[in-house]
PDB file of C-alpha atoms in Angstrom:
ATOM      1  CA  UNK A   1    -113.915  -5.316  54.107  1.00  0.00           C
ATOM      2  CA  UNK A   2    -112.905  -2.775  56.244  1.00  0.00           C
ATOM      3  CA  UNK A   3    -109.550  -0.913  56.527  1.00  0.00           C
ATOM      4  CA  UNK A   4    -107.645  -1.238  59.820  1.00  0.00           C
ATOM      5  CA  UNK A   5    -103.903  -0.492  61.255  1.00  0.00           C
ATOM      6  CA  UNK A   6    -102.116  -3.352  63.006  1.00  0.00           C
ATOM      7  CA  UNK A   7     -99.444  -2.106  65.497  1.00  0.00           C
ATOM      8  CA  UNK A   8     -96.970  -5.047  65.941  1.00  0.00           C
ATOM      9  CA  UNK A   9     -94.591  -4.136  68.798  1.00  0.00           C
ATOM     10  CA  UNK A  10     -91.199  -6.542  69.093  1.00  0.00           C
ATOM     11  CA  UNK A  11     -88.988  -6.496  71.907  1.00  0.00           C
ATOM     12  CA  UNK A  12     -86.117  -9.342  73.263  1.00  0.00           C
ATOM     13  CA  UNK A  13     -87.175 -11.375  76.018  1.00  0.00           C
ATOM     14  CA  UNK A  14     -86.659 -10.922  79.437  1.00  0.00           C
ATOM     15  CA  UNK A  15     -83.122 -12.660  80.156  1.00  0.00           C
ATOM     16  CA  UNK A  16     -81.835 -12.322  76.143  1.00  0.00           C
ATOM     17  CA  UNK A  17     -78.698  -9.728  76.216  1.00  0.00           C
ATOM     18  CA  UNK A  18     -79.979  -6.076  74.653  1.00  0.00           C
ATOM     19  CA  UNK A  19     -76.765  -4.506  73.628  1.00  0.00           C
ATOM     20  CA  UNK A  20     -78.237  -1.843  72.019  1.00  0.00           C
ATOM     21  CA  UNK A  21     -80.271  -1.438  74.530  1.00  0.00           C
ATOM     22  CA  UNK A  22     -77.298  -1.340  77.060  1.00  0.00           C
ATOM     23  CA  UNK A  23     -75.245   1.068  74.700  1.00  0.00           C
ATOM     24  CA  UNK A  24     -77.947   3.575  75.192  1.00  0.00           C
ATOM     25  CA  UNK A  25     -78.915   3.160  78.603  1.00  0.00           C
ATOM     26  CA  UNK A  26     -74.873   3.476  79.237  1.00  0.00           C
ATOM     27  CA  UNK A  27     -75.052   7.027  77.238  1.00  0.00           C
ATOM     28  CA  UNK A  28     -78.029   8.342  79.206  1.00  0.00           C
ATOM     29  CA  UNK A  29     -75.896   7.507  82.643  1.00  0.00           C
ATOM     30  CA  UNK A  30     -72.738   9.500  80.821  1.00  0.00           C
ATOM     31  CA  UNK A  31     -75.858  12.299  80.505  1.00  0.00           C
ATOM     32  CA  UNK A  32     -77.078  12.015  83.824  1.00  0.00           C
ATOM     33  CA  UNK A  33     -80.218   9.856  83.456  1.00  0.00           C
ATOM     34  CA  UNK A  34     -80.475   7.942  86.225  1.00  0.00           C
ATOM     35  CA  UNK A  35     -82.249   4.988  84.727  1.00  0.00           C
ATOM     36  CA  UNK A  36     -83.358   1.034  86.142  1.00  0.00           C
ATOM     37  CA  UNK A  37     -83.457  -0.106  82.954  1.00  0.00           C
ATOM     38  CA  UNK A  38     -84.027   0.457  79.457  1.00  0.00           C
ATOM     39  CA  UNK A  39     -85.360  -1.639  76.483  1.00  0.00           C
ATOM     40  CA  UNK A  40     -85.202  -1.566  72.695  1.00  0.00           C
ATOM     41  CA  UNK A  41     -88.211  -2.531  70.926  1.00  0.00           C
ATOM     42  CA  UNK A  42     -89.170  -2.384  67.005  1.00  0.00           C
ATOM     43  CA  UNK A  43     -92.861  -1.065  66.408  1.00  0.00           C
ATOM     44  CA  UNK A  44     -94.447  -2.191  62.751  1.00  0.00           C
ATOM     45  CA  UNK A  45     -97.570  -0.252  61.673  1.00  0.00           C
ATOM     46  CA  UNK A  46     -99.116  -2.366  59.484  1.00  0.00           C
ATOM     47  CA  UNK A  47    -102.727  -1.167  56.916  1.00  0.00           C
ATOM     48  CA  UNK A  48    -104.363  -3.730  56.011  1.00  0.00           C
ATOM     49  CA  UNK A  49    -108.100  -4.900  55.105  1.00  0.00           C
ATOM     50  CA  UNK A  50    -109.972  -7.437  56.974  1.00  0.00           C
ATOM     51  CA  UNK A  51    -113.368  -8.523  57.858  1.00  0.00           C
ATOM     52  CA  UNK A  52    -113.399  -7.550  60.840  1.00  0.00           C
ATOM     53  CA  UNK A  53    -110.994  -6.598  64.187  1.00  0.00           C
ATOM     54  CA  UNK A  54    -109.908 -10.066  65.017  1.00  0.00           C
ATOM     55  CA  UNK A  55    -109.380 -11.075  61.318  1.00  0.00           C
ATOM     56  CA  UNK A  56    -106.677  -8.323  61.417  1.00  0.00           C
ATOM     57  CA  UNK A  57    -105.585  -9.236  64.599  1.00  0.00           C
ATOM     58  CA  UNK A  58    -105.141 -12.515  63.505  1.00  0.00           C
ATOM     59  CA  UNK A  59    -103.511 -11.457  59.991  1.00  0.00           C
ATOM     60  CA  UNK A  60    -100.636  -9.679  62.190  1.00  0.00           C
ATOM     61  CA  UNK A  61     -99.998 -12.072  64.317  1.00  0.00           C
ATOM     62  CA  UNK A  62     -99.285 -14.541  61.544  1.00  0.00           C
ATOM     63  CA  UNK A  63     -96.970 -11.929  60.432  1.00  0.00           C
ATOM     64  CA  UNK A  64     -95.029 -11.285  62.835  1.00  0.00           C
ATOM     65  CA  UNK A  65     -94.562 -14.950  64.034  1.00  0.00           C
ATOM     66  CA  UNK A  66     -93.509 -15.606  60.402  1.00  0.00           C
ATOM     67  CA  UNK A  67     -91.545 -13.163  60.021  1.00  0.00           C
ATOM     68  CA  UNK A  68     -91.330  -9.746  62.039  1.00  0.00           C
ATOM     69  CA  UNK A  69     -90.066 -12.069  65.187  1.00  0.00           C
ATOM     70  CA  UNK A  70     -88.441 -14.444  66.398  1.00  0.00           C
ATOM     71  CA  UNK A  71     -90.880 -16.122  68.910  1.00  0.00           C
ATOM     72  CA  UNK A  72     -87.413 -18.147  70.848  1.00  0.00           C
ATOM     73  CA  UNK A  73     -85.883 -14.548  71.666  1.00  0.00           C
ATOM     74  CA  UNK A  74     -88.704 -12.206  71.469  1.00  0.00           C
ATOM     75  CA  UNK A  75     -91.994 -11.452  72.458  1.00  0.00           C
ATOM     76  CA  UNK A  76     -94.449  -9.354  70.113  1.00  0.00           C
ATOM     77  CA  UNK A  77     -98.163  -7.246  70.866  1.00  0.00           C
ATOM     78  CA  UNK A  78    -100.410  -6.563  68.169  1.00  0.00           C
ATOM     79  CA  UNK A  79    -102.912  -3.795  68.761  1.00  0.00           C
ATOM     80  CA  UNK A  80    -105.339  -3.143  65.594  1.00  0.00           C
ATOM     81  CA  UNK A  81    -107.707  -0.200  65.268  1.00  0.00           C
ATOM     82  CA  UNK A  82    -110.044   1.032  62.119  1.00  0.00           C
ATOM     83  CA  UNK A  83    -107.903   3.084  60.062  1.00  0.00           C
ATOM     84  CA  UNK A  84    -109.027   6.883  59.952  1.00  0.00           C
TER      85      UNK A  84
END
């Protein structure tokens, strides 16, 4: 087995209202940001041990469709990488 990190990153939607996203984009106008748009996402670093790269892959995407997300409002990346 070999030790990796599983970045799961989970944002709404395109479409699905983003008010925290819109309370902050709101601030950084007050600021003067000038800004098209602005997103909130969550971003889980996850160690784990696996077989190999897709095992991982596969262990965090299990993961975060049972439970880090909510695959009707959001949509979710996984990037995995050895572990250092």
């Amino acid at each position: 087995m070999t030790a990796y990190t599983a970045t799961v990153t989970v944002r709404l939607k395109r479409g699905v209202l983003d008010p925290e996203a819109e309370t902050t984009k709101r601030a950084l106008d007050r600021l003067g940001f000038e800004l098209q748009g602005l997103r909130a996402t969550d971003r889980y670093e996850i160690d784990l041990e696996a077989a190999d790269a897709g095992a991982a892959e596969d262990r965090a995407s299990e993961m975060a469709e049972r439970l880090l997300a909510n695959p009707t409002i959001h949509d979710y990346e996984v990037e995995v990488e050895e572990a250092e």
